[in-house]
Short mmCIF file of C-alpha atoms and ligand atoms in Angstrom, two decimals:
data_model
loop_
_atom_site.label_atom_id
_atom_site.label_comp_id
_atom_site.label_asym_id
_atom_site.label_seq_id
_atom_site.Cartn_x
_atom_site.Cartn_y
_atom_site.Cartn_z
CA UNK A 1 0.00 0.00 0.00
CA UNK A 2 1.28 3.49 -0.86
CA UNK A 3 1.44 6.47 1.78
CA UNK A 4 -1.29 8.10 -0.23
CA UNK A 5 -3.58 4.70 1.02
CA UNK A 6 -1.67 4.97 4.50
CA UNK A 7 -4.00 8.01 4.99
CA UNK A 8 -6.91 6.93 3.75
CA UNK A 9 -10.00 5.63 6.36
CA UNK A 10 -10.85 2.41 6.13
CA UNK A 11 -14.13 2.73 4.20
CA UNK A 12 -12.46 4.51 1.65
CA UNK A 13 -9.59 2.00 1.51
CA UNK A 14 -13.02 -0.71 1.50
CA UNK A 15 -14.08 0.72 -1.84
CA UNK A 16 -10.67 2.66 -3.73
CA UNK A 17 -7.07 0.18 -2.81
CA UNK A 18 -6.57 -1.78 -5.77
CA UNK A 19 -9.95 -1.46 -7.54
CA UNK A 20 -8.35 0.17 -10.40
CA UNK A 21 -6.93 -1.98 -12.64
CA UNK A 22 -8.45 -0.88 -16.17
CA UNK A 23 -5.87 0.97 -18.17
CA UNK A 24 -7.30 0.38 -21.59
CA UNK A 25 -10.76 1.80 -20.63
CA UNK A 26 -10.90 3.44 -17.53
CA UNK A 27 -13.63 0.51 -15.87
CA UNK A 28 -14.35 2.23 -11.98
CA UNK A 29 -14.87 -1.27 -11.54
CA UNK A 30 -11.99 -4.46 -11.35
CA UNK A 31 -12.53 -6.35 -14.88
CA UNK A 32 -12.83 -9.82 -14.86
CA UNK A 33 -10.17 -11.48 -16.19
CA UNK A 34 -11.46 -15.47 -17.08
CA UNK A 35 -7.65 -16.52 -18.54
CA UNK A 36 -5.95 -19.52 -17.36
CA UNK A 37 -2.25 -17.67 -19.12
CA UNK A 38 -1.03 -14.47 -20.61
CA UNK A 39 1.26 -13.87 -23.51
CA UNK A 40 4.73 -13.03 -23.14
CA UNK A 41 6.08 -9.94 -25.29
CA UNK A 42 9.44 -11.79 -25.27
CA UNK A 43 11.98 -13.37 -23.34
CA UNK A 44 11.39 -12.87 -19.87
CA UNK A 45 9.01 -9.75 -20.97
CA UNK A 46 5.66 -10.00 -19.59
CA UNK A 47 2.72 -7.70 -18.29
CA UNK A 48 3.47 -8.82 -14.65
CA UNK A 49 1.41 -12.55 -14.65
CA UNK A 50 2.23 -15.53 -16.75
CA UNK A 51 -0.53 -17.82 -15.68
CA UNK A 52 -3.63 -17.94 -13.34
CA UNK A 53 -2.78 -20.28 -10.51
CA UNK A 54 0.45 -18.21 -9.65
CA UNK A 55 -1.23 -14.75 -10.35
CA UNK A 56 -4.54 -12.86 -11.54
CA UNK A 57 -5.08 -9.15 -12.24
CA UNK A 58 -8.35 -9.45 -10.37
CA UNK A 59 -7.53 -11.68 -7.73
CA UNK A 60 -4.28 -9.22 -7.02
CA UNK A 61 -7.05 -6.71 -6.80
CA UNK A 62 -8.79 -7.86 -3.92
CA UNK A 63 -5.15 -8.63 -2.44
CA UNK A 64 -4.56 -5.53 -2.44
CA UNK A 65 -7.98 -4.62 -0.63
CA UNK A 66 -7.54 -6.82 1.67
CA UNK A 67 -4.29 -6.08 3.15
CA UNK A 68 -5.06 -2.49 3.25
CA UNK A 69 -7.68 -3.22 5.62
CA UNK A 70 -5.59 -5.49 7.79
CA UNK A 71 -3.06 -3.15 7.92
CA UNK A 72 -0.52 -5.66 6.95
CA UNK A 73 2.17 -5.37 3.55
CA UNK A 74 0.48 -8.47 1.30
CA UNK A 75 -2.25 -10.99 1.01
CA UNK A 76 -3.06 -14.03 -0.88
CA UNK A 77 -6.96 -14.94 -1.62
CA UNK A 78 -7.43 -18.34 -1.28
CA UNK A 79 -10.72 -20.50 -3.14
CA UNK A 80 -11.91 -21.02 0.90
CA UNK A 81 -11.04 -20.02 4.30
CA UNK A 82 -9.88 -24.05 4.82
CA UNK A 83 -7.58 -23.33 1.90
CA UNK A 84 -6.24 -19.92 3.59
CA UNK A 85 -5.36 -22.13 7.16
CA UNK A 86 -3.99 -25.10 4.90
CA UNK A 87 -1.30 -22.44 3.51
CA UNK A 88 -0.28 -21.31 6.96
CA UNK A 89 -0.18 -24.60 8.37
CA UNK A 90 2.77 -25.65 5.50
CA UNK A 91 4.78 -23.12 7.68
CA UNK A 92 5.57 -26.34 9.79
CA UNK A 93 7.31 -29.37 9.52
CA UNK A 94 6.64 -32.80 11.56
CA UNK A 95 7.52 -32.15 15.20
CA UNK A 96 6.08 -29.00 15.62
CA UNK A 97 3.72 -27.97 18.49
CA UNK A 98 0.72 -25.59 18.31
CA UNK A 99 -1.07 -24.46 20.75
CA UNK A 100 -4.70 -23.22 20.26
CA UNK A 101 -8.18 -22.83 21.56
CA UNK A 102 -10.17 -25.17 22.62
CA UNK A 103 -13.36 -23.58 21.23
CA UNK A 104 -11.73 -22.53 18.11
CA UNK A 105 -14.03 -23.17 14.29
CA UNK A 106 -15.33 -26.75 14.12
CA UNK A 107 -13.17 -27.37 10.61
CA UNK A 108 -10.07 -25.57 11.78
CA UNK A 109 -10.54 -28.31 14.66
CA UNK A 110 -10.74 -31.03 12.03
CA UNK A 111 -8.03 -29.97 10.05
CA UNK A 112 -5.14 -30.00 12.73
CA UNK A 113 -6.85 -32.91 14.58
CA UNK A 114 -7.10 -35.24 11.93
CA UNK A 115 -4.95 -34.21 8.90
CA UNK A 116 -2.11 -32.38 10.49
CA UNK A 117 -2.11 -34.63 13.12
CA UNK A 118 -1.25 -37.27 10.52
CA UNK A 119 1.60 -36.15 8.93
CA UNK A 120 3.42 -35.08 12.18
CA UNK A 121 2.78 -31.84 13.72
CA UNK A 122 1.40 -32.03 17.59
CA UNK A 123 -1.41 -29.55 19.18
CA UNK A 124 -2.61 -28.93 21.98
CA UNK A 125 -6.09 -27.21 22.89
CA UNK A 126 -6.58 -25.12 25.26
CA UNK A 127 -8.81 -22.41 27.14
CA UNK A 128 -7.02 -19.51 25.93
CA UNK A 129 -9.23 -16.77 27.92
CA UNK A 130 -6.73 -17.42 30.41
CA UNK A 131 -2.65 -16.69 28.62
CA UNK A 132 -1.60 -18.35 31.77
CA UNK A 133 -2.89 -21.64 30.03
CA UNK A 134 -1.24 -20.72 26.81
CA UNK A 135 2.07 -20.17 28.52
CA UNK A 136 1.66 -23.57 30.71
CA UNK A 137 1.20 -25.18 27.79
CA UNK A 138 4.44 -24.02 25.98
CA UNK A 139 6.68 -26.35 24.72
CA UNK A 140 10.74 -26.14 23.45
CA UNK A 141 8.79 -27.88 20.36
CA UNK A 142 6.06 -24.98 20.15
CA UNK A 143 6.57 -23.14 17.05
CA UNK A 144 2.88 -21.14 16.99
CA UNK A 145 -0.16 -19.59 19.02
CA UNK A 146 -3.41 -20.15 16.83
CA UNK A 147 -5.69 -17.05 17.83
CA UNK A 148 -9.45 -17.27 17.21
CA UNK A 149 -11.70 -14.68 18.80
CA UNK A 150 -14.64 -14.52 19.46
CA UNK A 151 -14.76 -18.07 20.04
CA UNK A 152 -17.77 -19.94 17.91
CA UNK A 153 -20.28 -20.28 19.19
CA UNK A 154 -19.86 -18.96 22.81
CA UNK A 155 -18.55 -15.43 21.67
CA UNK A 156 -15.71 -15.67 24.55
CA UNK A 157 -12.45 -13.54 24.14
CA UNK A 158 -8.92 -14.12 23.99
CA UNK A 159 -6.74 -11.27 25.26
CA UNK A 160 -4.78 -10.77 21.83
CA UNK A 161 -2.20 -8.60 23.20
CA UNK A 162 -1.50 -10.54 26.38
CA UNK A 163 -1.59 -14.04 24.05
CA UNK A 164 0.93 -12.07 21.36
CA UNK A 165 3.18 -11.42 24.77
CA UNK A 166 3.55 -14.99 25.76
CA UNK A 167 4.35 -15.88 22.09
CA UNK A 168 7.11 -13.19 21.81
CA UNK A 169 8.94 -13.72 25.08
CA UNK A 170 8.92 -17.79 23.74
CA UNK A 171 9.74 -16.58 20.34
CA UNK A 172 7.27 -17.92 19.01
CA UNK A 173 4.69 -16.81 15.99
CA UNK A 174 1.22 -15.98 15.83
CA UNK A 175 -1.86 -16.51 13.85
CA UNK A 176 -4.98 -15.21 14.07
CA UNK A 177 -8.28 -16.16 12.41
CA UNK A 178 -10.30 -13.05 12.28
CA UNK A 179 -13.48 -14.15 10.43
CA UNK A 180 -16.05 -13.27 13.15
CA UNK A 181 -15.30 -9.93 13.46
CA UNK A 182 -13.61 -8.53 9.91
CA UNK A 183 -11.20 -5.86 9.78
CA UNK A 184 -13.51 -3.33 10.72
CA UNK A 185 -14.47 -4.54 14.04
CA UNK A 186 -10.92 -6.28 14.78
CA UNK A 187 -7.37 -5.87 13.72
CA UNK A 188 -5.02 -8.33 15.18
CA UNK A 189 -1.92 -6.57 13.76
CA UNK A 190 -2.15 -3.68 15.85
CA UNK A 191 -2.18 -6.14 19.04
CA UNK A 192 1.07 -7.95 17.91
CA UNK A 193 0.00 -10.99 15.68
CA UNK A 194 2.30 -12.21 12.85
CA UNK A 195 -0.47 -13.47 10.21
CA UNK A 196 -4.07 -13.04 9.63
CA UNK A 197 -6.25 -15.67 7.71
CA UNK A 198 -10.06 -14.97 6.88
CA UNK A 199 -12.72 -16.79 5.47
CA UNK A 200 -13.99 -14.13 2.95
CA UNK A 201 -16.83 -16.27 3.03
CA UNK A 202 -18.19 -14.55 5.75
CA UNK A 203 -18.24 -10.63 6.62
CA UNK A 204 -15.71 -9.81 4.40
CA UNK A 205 -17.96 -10.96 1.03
CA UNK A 206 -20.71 -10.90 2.92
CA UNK A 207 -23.53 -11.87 0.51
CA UNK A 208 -23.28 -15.37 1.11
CA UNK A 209 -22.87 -16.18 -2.45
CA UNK A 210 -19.14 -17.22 -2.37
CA UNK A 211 -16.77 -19.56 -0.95
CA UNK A 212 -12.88 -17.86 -0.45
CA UNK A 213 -10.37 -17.26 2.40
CA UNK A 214 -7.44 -14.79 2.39
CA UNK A 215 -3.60 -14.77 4.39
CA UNK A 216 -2.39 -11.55 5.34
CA UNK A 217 1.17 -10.82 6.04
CA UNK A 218 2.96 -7.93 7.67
CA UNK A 219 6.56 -8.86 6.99
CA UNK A 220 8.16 -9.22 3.86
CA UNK A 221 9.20 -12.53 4.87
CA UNK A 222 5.86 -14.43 5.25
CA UNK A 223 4.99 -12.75 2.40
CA UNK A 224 7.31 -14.49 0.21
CA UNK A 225 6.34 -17.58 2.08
CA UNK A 226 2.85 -17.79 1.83
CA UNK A 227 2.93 -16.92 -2.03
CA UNK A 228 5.78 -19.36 -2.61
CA UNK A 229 3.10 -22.22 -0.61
CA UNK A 230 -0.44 -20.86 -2.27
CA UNK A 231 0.83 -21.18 -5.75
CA UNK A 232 2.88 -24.34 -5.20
CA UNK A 233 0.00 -25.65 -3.40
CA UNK A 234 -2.35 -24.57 -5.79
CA UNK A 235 -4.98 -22.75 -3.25
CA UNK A 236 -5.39 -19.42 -5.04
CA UNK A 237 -9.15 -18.59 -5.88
CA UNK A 238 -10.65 -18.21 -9.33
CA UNK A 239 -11.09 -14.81 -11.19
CA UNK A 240 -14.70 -14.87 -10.96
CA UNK A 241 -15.21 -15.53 -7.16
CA UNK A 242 -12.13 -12.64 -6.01
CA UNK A 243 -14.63 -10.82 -8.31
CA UNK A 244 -17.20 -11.37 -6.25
CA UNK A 245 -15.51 -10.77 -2.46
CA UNK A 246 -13.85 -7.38 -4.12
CA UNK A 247 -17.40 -6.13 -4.68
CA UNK A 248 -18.93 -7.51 -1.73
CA UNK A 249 -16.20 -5.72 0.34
CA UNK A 250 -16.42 -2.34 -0.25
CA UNK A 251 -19.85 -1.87 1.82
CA UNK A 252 -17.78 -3.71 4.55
CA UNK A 253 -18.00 -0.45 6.74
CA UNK A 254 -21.87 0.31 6.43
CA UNK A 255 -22.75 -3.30 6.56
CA UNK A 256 -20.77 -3.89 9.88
CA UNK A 257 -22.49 -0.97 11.70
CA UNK A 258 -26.07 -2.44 10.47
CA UNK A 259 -25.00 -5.78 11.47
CA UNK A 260 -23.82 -4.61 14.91
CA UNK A 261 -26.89 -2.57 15.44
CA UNK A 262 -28.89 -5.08 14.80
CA UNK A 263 -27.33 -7.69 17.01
CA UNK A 264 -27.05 -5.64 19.86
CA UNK A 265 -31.07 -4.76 19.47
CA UNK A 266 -31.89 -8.67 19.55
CA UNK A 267 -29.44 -9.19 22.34
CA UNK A 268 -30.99 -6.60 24.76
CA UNK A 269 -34.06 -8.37 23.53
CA UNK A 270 -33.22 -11.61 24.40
CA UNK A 271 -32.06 -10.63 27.78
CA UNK A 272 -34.84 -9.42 28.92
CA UNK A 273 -37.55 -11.97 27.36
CA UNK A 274 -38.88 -14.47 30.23
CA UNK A 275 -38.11 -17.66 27.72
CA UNK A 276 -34.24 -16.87 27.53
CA UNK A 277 -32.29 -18.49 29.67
CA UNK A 278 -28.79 -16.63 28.83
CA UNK A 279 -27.39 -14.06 25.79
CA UNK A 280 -23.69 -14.37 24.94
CA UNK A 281 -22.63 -11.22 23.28
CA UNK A 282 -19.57 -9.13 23.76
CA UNK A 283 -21.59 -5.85 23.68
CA UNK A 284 -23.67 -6.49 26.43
CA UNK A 285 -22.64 -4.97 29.94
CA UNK A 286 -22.69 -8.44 31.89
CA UNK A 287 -20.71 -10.22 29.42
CA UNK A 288 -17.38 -12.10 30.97
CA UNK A 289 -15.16 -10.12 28.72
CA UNK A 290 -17.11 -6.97 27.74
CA UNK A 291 -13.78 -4.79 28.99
CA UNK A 292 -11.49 -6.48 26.78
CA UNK A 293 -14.14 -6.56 24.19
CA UNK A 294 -14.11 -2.68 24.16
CA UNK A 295 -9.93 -2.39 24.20
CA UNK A 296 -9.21 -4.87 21.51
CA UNK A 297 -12.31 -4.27 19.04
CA UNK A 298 -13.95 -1.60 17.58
CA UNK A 299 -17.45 -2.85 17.34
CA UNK A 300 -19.00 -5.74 18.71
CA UNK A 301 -20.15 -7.84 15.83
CA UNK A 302 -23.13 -8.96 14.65
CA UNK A 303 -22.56 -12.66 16.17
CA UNK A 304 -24.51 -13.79 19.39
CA UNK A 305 -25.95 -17.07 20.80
CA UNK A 306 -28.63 -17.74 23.65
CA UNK A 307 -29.89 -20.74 25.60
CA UNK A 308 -33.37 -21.04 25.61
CA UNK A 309 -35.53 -22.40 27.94
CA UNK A 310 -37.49 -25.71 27.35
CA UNK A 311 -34.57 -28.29 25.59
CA UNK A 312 -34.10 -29.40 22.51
CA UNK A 313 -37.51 -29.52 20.88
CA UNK A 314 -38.15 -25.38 21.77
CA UNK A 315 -34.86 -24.96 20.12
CA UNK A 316 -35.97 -26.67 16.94
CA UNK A 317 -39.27 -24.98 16.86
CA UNK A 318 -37.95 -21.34 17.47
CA UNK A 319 -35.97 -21.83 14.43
CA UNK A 320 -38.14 -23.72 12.12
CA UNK A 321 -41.35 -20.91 13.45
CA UNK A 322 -38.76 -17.88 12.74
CA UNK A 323 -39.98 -16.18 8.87
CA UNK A 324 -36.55 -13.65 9.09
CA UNK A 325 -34.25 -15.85 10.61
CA UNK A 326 -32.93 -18.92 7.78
CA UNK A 327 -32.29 -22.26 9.51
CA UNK A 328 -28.98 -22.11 8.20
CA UNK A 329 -25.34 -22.84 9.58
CA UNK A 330 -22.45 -20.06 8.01
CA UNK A 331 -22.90 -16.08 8.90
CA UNK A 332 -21.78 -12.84 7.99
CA UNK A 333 -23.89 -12.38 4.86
CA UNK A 334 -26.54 -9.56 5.00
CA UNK A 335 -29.59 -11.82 5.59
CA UNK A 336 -30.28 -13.32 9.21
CA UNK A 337 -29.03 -16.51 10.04
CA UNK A 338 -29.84 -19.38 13.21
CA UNK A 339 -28.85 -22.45 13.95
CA UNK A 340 -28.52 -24.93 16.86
CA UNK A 341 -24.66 -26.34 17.07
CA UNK A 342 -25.36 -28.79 19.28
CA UNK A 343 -27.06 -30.76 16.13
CA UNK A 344 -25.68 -28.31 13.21
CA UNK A 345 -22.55 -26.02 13.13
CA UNK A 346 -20.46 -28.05 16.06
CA UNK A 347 -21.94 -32.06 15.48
CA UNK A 348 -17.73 -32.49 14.38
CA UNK A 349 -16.90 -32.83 18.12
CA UNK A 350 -17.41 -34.57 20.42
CA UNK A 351 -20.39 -34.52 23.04
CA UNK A 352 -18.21 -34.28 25.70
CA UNK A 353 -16.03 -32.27 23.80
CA UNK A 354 -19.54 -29.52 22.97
CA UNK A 355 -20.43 -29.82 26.63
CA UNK A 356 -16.88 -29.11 28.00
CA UNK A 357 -17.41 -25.59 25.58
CA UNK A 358 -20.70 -24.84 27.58
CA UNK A 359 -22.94 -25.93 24.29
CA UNK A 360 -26.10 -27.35 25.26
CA UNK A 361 -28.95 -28.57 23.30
CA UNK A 362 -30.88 -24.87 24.31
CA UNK A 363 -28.13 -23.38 22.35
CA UNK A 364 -28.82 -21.16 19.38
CA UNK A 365 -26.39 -19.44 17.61
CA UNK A 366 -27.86 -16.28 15.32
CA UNK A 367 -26.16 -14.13 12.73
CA UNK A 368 -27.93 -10.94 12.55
CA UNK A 369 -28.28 -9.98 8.91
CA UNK A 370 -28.67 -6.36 8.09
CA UNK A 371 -32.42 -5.87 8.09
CA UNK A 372 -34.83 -3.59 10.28
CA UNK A 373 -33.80 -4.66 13.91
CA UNK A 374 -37.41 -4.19 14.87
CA UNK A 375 -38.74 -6.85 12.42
CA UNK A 376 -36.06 -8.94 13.37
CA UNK A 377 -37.59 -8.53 16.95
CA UNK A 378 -40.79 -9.25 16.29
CA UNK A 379 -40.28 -12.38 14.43
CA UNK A 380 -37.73 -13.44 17.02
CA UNK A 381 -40.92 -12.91 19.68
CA UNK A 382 -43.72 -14.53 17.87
CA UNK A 383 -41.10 -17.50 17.17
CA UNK A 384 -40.36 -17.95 21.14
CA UNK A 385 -43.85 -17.60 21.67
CA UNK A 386 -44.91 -20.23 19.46
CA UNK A 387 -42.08 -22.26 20.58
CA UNK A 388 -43.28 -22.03 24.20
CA UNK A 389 -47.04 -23.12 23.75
C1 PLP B 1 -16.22 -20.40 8.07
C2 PLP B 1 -14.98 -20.29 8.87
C3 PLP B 1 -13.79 -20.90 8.43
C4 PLP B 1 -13.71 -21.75 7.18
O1 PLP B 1 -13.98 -21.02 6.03
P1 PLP B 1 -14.57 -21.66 4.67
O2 PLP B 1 -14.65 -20.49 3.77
O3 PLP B 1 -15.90 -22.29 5.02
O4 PLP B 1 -13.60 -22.69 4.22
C5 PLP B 1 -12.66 -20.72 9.21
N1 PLP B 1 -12.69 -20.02 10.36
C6 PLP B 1 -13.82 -19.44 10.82
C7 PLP B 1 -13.78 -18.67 12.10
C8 PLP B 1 -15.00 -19.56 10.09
O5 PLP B 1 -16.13 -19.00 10.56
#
């Protein structure tokens, strides 16, 4: 990013860094360009890509975007957020420890578990709201800190600054995944984190009609690195679908306010209505972490969960009896989401493993979309009303 970009806020960088890529006819939007290779002018001569997988005028657009609004020097975009951790994890080699959460995403979970696991690197999971835990469970093998907060589906918080301490005085790196909140809520960089990974299948596209995940980077170093493993791996995302994410992300900005909003509406809502058992969501006063919520983020999200009263079948009927609210797992698009992890989003782990995270079968995790918070009230009532009788 140029110092001209340096000054720029970030819902101008949202819509302006790299957009402009038309030369020919002056497009104010990115072109598409559907080519698998690109014609050399002569030997070693070319326009700056030689083929697709290794490079794309459009997908180096929404690079570009992207780490403007981390606040880091370069990205890759990735076809998922799966591909975006894969990449990161190919910074280690058999032997390796990582530590991370033990509430961390449900496929992150199944990735290091299972496949990681397999071909030599160790883990260990732990409750990182305390970075006592995260420094207990340090080892001379431990080579990274895996950051994920909110956690999903609890919303609890992980002290990024006081996690990014531990993993300095160790020398070791970190990672954060900073899906739930997107760049405009939550920027790890400024709290001492090495990389960033998204799923821009989330906030950051936020029309839930695309799959893609991005790695940010703020030193040269592991920027050379992760383009070196996303093109030998072959993770980079198609033309079309960076397309996609680069348009979805310039209303970033407004869309995060009306999410945020909207959530914290429904969660005042929730708290006070007589079939709730208990809200989780950062923005609300009597939340565990709501003082670390307001240091280390800039908004609160549009992500909460509640326990309802009555069990399983009361859980099923609020969300099948909702109109606004799609039965649905995934978030972060601009249409209201709810779901019950016990049974959807979180089935991956274990029982004892979902009860150990405080899931229960009255759990329901919602994604506030961006409509009218008052109709997503009233639907919200007349569902848990329905859902009582
Ligand atoms: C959805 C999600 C992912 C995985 O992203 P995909 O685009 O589905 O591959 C990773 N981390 C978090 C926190 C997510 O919510």
């Amino acid at each position: 990013m140029n110092s001209d970009q340096d000054s720029l806020h970030f819902e101008t960088r949202c819509i302006h860094v790299g957009v402009d890529k038309d030369s020919a006819f002056n497009s104010c939007t990115t072109p598409i360009y559907p080519t698998s290779t690109f014609r050399w002018e002569g030997l070693g001569q070319t326009k700056g890509y030689d083929y697709t997988r290794s490079g794309n005028p459009t997908r180096r657009a929404l690079e570009e975007n992207l780490a403007a609004l981390e606040g880091g020097i370069d990205c890759r975009a990735t076809s998922t957020g799966m591909s975006a951790i894969n990449a990161v994890l190919h910074f280690f080699k058999p032997g390796d420890h990582i530590i991370a959460g033990h509430d961390i995403y449900g496929g992150t979970y199944r990735l290091f578990d299972s496949v990681f696991t397999g071909m030599g690197l160790k883990f260990s999971f732990v409750n990182m709201e305390k970075p006592e835990n995260v420094k207990a469970a340090l080892t001379p093998a431990t080579k990274c800190i895996w950051i994920e907060t909110p956690s999903n589906p609890l919303l609890n918080l992980v002290d990024i600054q006081a996690v990014c301490a531990v993993a300095k005085a160790a020398g070791v790196m970190t990672i954060a995944d900073n899906t739930f909140m997107s760049p405009y809520c939550q920027r790890p960089f400024e709290f001492g984190v090495d990389v960033v990974v998204h799923s821009t299948t989330k906030y950051l596209n936020g029309h839930s009609d695309v799959v893609g995940g991005a790695v940010i980077s703020k030193t040269k170093e592991h920027a050379e690195r992760v383009g070196y493993i996303v093109n030998a791996l072959g993770l980079a995302c198609s033309p079309f679908d960076a397309w996609l994410v680069l348009r979805g992300v310039k209303t970033l900005g407004p869309r995060m306010e009306a999410h945020q909003r909207g959530a914290m509406a429904v969660a005042q809502f929730l708290a006070r209505h007589p079939q709730v058992l208990k809200v989780y969501y950062p923005g609300l006063p009597d939340h565990p972490h709501h003082e670390l919520a307001k240091r280390q983020m800039t908004g609160f999200g549009g992500m909460l969960s509640f326990d309802v009263k009555g069990g399983r079948e009361v859980a099923g009927k609020v969300m099948t009896t909702s109109k606004l609210f799609a039965m649905a797992e995934s978030l972060g698009g601009v249409e209201s989401l709810i779901e019950h992890p016990d049974t959807m989003s979180h089935l991956s782990m274990t029982p004892e493993a979902r009860k150990a995270a405080g899931i229960t079968e009255n759990t329901l995790r919602v994604s506030v979309g961006i409509e009218h918070p008052d109709d997503l009230i009233a639907d919200l009532g007349k569902a848990l009303k329905a859902a009582a009788s």
